[in-house]
PDB file of C-alpha atoms and ligand atoms in Angstrom:
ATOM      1  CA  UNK D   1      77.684  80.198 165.895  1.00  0.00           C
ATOM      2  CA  UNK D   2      74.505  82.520 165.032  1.00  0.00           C
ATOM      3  CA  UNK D   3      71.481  82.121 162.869  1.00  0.00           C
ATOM      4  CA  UNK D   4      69.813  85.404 162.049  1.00  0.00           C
ATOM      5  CA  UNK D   5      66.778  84.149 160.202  1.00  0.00           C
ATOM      6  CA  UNK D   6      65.486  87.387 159.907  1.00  0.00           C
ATOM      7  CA  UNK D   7      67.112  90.607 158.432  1.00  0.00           C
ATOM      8  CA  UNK D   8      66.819  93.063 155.590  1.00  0.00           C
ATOM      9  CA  UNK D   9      69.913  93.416 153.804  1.00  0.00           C
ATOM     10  CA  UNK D  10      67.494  94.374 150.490  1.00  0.00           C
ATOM     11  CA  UNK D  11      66.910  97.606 152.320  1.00  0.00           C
ATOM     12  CA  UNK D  12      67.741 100.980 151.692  1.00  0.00           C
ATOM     13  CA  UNK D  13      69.129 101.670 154.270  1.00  0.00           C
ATOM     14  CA  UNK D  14      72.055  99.495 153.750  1.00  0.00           C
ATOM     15  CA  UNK D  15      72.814 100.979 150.542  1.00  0.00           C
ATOM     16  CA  UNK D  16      76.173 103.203 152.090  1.00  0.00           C
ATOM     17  CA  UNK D  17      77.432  99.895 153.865  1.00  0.00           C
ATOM     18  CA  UNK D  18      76.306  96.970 152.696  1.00  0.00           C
ATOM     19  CA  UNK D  19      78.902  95.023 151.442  1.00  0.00           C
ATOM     20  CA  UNK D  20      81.000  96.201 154.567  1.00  0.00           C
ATOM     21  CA  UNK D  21      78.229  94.939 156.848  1.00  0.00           C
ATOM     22  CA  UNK D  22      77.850  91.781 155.451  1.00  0.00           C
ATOM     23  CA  UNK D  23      81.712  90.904 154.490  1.00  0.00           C
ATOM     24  CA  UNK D  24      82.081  91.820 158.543  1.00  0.00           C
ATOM     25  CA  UNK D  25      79.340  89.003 160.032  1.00  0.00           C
ATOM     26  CA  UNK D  26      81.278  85.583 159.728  1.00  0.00           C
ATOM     27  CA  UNK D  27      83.988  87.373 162.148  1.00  0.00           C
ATOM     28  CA  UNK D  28      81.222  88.143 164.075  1.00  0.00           C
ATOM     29  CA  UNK D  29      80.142  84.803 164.719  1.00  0.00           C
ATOM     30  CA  UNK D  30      77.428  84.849 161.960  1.00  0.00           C
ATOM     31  CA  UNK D  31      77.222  81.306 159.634  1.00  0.00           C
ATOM     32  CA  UNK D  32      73.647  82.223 158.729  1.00  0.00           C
ATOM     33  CA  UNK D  33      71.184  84.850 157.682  1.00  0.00           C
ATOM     34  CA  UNK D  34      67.873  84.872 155.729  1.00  0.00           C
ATOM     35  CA  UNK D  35      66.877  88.051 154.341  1.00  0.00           C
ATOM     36  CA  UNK D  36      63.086  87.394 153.603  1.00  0.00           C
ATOM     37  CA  UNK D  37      61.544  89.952 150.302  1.00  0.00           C
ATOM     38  CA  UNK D  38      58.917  92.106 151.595  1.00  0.00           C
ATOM     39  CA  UNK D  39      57.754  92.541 147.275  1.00  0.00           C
ATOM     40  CA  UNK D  40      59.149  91.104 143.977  1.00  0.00           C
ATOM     41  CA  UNK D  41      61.802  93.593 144.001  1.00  0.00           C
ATOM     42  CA  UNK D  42      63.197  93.315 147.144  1.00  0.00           C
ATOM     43  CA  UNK D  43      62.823  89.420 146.531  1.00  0.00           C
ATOM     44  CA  UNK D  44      64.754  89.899 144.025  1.00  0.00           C
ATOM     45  CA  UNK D  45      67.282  92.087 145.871  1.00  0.00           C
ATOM     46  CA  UNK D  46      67.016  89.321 148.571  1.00  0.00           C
ATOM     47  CA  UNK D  47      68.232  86.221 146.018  1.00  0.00           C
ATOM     48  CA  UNK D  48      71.222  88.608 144.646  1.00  0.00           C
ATOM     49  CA  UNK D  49      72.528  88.795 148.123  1.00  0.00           C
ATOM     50  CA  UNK D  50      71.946  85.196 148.262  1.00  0.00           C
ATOM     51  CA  UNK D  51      74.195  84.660 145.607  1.00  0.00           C
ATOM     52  CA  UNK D  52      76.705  86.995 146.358  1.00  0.00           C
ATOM     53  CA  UNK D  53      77.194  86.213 150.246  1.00  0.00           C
ATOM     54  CA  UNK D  54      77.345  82.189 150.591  1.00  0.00           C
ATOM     55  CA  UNK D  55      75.730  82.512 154.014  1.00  0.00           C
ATOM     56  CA  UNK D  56      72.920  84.477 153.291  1.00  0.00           C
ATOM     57  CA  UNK D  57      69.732  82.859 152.205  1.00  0.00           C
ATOM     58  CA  UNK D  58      66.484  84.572 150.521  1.00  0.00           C
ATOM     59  CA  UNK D  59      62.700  84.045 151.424  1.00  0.00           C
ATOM     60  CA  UNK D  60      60.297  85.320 148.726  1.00  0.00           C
ATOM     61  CA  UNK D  61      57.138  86.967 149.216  1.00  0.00           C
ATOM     62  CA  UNK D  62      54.938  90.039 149.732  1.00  0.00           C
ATOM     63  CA  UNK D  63      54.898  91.497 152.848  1.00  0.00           C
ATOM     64  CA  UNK D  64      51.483  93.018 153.831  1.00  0.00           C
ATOM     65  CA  UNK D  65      52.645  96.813 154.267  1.00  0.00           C
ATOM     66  CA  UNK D  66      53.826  96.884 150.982  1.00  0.00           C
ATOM     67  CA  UNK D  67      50.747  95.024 148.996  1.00  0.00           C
ATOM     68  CA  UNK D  68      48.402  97.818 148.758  1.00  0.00           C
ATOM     69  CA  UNK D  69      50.118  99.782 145.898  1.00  0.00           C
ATOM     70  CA  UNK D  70      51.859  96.903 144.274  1.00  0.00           C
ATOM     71  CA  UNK D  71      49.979  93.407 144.247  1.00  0.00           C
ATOM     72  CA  UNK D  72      48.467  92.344 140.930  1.00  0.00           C
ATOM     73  CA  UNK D  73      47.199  89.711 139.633  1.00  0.00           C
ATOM     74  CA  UNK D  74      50.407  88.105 138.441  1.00  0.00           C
ATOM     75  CA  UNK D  75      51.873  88.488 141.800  1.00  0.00           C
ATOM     76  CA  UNK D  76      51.722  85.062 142.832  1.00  0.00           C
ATOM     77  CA  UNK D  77      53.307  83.618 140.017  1.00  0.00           C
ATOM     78  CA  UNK D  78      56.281  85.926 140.507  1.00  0.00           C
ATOM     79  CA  UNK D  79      56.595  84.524 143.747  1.00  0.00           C
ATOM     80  CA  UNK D  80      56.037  80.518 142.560  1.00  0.00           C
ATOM     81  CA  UNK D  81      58.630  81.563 140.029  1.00  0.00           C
ATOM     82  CA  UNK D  82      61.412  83.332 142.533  1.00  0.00           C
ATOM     83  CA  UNK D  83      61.243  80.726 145.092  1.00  0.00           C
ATOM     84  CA  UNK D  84      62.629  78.445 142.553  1.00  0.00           C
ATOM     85  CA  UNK D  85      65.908  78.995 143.041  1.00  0.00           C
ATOM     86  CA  UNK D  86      68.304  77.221 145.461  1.00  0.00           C
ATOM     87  CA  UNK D  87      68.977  79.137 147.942  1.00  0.00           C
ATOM     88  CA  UNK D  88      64.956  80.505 148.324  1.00  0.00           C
ATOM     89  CA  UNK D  89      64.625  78.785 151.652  1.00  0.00           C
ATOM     90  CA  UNK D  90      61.037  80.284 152.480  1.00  0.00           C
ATOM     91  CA  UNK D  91      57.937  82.385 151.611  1.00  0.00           C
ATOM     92  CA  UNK D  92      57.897  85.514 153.435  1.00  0.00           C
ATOM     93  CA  UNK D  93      58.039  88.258 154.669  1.00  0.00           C
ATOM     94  CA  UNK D  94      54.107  87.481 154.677  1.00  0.00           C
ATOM     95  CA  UNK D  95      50.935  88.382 157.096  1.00  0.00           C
ATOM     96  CA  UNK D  96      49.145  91.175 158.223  1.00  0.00           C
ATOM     97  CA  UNK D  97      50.131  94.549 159.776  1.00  0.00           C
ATOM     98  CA  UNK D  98      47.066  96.540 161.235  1.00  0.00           C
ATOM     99  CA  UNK D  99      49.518  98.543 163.214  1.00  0.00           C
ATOM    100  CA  UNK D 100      49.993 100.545 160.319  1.00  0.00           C
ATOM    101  CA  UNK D 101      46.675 100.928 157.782  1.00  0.00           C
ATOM    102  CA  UNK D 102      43.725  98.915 158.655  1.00  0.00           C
ATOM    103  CA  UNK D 103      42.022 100.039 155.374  1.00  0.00           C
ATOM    104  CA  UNK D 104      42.821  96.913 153.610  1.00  0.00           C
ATOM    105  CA  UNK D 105      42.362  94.399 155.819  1.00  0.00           C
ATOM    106  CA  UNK D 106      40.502  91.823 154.109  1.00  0.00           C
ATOM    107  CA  UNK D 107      43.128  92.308 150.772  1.00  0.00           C
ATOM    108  CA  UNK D 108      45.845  91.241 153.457  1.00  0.00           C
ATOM    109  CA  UNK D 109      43.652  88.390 154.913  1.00  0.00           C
ATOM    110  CA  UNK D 110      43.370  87.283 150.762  1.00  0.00           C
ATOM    111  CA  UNK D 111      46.654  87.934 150.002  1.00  0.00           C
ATOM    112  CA  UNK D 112      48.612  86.097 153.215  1.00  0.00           C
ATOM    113  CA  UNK D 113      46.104  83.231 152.330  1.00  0.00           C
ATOM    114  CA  UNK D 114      47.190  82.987 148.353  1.00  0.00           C
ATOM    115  CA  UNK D 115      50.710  82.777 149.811  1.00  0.00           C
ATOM    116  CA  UNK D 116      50.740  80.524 152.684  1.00  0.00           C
ATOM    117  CA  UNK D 117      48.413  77.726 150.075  1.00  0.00           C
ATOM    118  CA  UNK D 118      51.899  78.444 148.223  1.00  0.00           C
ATOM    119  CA  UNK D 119      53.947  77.431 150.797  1.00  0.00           C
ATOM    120  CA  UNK D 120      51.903  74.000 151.221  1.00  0.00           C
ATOM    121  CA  UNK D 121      52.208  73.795 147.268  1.00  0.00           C
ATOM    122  CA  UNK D 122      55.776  74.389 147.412  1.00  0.00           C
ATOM    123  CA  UNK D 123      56.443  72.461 150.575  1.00  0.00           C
ATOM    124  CA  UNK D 124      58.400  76.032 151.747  1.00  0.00           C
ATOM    125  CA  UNK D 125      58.421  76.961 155.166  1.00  0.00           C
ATOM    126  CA  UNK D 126      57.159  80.754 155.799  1.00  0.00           C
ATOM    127  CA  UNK D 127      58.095  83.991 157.706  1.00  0.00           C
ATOM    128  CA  UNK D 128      54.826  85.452 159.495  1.00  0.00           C
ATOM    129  CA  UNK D 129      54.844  88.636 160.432  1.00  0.00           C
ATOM    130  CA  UNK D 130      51.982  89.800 162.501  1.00  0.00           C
ATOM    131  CA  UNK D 131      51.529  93.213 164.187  1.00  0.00           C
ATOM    132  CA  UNK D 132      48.718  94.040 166.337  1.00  0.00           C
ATOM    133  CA  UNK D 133      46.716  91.432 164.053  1.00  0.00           C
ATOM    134  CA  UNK D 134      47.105  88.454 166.705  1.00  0.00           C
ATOM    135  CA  UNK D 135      43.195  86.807 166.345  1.00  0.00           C
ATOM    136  CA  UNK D 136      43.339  87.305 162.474  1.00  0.00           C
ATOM    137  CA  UNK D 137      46.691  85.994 162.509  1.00  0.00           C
ATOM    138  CA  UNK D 138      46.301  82.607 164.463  1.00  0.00           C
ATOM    139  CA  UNK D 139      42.696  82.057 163.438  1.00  0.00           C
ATOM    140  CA  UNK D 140      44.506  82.025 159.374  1.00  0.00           C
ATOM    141  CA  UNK D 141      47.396  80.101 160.796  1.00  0.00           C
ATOM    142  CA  UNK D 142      45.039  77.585 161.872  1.00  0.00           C
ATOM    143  CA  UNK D 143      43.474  77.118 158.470  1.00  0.00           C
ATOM    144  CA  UNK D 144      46.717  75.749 157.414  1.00  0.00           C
ATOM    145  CA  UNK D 145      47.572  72.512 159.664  1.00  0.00           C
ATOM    146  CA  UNK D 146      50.175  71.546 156.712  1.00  0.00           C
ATOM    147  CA  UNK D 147      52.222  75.070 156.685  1.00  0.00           C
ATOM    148  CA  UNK D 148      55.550  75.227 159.110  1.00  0.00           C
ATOM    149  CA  UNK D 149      57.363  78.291 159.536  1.00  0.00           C
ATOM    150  CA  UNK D 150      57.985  81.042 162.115  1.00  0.00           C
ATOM    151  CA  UNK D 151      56.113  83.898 163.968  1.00  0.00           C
ATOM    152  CA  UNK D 152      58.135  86.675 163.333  1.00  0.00           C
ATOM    153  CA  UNK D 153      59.212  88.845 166.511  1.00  0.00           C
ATOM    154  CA  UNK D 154      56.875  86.969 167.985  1.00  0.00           C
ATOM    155  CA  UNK D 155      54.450  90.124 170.173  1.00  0.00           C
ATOM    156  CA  UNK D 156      51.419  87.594 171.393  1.00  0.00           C
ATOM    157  CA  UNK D 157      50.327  86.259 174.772  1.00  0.00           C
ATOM    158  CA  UNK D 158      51.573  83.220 176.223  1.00  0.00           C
ATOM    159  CA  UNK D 159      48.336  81.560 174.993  1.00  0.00           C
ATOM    160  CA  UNK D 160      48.566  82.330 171.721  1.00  0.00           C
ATOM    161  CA  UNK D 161      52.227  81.330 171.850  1.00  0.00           C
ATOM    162  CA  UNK D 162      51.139  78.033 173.422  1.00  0.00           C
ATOM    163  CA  UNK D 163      48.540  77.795 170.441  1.00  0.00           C
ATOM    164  CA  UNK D 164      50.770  78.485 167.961  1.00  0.00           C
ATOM    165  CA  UNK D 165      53.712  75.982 169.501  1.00  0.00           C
ATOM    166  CA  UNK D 166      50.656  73.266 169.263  1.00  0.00           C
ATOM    167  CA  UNK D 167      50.168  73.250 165.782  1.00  0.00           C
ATOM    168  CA  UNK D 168      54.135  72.959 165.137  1.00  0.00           C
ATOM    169  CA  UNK D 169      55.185  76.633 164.369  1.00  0.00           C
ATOM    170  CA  UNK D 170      58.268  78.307 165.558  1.00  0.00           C
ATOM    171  CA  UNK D 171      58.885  81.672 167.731  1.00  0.00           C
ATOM    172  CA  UNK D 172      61.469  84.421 166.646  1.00  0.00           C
ATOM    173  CA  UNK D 173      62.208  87.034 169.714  1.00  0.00           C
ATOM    174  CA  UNK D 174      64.121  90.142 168.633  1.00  0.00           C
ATOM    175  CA  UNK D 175      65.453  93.533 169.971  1.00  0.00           C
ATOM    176  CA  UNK D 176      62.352  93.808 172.227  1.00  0.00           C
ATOM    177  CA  UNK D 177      63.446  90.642 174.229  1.00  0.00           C
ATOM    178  CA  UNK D 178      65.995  93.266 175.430  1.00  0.00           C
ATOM    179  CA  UNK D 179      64.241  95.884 176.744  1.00  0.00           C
ATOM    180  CA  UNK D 180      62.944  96.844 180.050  1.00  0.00           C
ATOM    181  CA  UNK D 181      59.303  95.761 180.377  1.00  0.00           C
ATOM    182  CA  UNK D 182      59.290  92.482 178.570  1.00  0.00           C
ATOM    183  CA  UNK D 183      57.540  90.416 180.976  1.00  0.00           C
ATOM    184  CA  UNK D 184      54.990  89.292 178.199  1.00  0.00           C
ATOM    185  CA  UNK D 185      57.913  87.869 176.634  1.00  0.00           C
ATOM    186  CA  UNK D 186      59.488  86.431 179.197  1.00  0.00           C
ATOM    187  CA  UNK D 187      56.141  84.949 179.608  1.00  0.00           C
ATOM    188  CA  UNK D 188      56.499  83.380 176.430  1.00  0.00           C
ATOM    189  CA  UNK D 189      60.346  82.248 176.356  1.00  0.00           C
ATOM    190  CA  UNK D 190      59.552  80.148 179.599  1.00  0.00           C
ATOM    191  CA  UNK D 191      56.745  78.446 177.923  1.00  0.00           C
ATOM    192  CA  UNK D 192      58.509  77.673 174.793  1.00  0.00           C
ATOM    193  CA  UNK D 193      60.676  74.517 174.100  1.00  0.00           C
ATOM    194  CA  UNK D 194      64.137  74.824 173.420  1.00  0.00           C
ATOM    195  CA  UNK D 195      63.613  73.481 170.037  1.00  0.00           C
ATOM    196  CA  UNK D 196      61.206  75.915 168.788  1.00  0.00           C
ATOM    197  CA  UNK D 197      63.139  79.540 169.350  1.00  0.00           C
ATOM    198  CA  UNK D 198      64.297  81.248 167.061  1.00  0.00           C
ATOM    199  CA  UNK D 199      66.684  84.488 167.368  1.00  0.00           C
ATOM    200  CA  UNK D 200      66.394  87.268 164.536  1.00  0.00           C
ATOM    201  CA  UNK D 201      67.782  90.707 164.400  1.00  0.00           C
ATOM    202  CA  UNK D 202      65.186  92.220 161.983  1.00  0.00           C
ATOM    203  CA  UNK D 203      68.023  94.394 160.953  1.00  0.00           C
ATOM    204  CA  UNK D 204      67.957  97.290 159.984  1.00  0.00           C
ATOM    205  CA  UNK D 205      65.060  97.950 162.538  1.00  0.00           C
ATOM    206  CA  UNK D 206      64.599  96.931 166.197  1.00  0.00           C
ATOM    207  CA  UNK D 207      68.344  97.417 167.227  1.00  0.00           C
ATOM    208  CA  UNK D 208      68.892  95.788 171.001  1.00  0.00           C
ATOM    209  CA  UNK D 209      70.014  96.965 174.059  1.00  0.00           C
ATOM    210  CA  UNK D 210      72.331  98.074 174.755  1.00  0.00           C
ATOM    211  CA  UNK D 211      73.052  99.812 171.090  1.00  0.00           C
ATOM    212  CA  UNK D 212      69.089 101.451 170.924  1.00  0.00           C
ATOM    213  CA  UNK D 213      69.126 104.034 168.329  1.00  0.00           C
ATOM    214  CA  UNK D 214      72.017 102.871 166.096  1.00  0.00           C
ATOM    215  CA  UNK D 215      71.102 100.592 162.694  1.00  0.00           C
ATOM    216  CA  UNK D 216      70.874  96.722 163.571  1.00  0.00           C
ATOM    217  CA  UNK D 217      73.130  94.130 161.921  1.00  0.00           C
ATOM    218  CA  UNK D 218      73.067  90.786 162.841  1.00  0.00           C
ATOM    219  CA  UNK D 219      76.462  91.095 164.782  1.00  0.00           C
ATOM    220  CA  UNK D 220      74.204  92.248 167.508  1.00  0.00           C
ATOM    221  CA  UNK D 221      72.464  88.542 167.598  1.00  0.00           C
ATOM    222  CA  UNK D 222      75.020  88.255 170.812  1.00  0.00           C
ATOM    223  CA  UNK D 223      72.818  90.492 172.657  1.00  0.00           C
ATOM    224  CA  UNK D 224      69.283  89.200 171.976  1.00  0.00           C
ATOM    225  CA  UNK D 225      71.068  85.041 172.190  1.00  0.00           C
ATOM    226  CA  UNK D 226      72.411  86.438 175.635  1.00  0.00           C
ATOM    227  CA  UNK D 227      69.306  87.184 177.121  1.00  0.00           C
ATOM    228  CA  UNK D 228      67.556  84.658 175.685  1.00  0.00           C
ATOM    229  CA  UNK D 229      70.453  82.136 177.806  1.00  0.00           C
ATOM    230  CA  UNK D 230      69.705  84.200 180.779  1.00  0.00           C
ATOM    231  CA  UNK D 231      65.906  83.201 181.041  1.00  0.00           C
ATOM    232  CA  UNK D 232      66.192  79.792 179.472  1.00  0.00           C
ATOM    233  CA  UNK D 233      69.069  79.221 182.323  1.00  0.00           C
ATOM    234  CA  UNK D 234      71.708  77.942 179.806  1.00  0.00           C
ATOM    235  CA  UNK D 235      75.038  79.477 178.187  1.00  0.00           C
ATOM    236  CA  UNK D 236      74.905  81.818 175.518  1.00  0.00           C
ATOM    237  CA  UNK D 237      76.970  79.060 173.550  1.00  0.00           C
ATOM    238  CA  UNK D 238      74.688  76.373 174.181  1.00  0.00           C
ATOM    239  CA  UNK D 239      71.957  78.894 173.311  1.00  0.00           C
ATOM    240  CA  UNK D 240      73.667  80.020 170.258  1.00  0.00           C
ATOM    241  CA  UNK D 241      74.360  76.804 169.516  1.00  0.00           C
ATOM    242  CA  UNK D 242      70.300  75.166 169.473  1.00  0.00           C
ATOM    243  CA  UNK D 243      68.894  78.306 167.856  1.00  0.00           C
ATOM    244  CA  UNK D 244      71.258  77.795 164.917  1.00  0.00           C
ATOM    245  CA  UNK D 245      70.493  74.173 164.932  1.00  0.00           C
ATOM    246  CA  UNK D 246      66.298  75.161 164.897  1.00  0.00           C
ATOM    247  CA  UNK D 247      66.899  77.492 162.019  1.00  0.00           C
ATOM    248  CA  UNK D 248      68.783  74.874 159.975  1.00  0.00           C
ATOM    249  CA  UNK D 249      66.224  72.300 160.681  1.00  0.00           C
ATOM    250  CA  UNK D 250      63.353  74.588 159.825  1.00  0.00           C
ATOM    251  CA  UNK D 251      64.832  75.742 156.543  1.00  0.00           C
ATOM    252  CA  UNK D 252      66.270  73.051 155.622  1.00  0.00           C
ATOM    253  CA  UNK D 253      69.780  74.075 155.318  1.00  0.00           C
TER     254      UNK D 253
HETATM  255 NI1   NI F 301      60.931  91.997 158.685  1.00  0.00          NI
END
């Protein structure tokens, strides 16, 4: 029924529950996640999942909060190596976070460029993540007609959206699509085609309403795919139903 294509099983902060988490999602309604690496271990972390949980998938890649202390030289070549195996359906979690630390800036702008040339090379769709970086982000995305992939919890304005939905990309909506004062969103949902949305839990962050302030699994997809229905003006099946479909098509599974 539900596609989370974005969620962090790698993390920490699944180390008391994992397996219980994950054994408990197809009951839930789950037949897909990708957990996308956010370095080469957690890549690595991300493909062991992969091959222990048949529905989970891995994306491969360095995420730009965690490049300043650990990108090298031979980075890139771990990656091109990792997202050999089969069930590496994607570079990411790649792009640029200014929310954060905007004293490497221009290392992210290199390093989310080295990785989405890989993507073309590889002919892998990517995960972008963007936070308060929105010019930098679509003026990169840009550069690359030939990459396909998704904006992360998508957090732009309708025109970028519309931009973005030009040159063949995907939207992911999240959590926030649940909260009060999502206009913006909605803004964005009722410009974007059926075709092109994407629902991800980022779990274990961004948990939805009505659950704020627990840890986010993708069991809660319900709750993000029901809203989503609500503004689109279609059941949550039928929502549940094309989402999954868009995240199959994208990465090719
Ligand atoms: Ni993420």
């Amino acid at each position: 029924m539900y596609f989370d294509t974005h969620a962090h099983y790698d993390s920490h902060k699944f180390d008391d529950d994992r397996d219980a988490v994950l054994s408990s999602l197809p009951g839930l309604g789950v037949d897909f996640v990708v957990d996308p690496g956010c370095d080469e271990a957690s890549s690595r972390a991300a493909i062991a999942l992969a091959e222990q949980y048949d529905f989970v998938y891995a994306a491969v890649g360095w995420h730009p909060q965690d490049l300043k202390d650990s990108w090298h030289d031979g980075a890139l070549a771990v990656i091109r190596e990792l997202a050999k195996h089969p069930k590496v359906v994607a570079i990411g979690e790649i792009g640029l976070d200014y929310y954060w630390d905007r004293t490497y800036t221009d290392l992210q702008k290199e390093v989310l460029r080295l990785q989405l040339a890989l993507a073309v090379e590889l002919d892998l769709p990517v995960s972008f993540h963007d936070r308060e970086a929105h010019g930098d982000s679509l003026a990169i995305a840009k550069e690359f007609p030939a990459v396909r992939g998704v904006f992360h919890c998508f957090s732009g304005s309708p025109e970028m959206a519309r931009q973005l939905l030009d040159l063949g990309w995907y939207l992911g909506f999240d959590g926030p699509v649940t909260f009060k004062n999502n206009r913006k969103l909605r803004e964005v949902l009722e410009i974007c085609p059926m075709d092109r949305i994407l629902i991800e839990t980022d779990s274990p962050y961004l948990t939805p309403e009505p659950l704020r302030g627990t840890q986010n699994h993708s069991g809660n997809l319900q709750y993000i795919n029901e809203r989503i229905a609500e503004i689109k003006g279609v059941s949550p099946e039928e929502m549940a139903a094309i989402t999954t479909e868009n995240g199959r098509r994208l990465f090719r599974i």
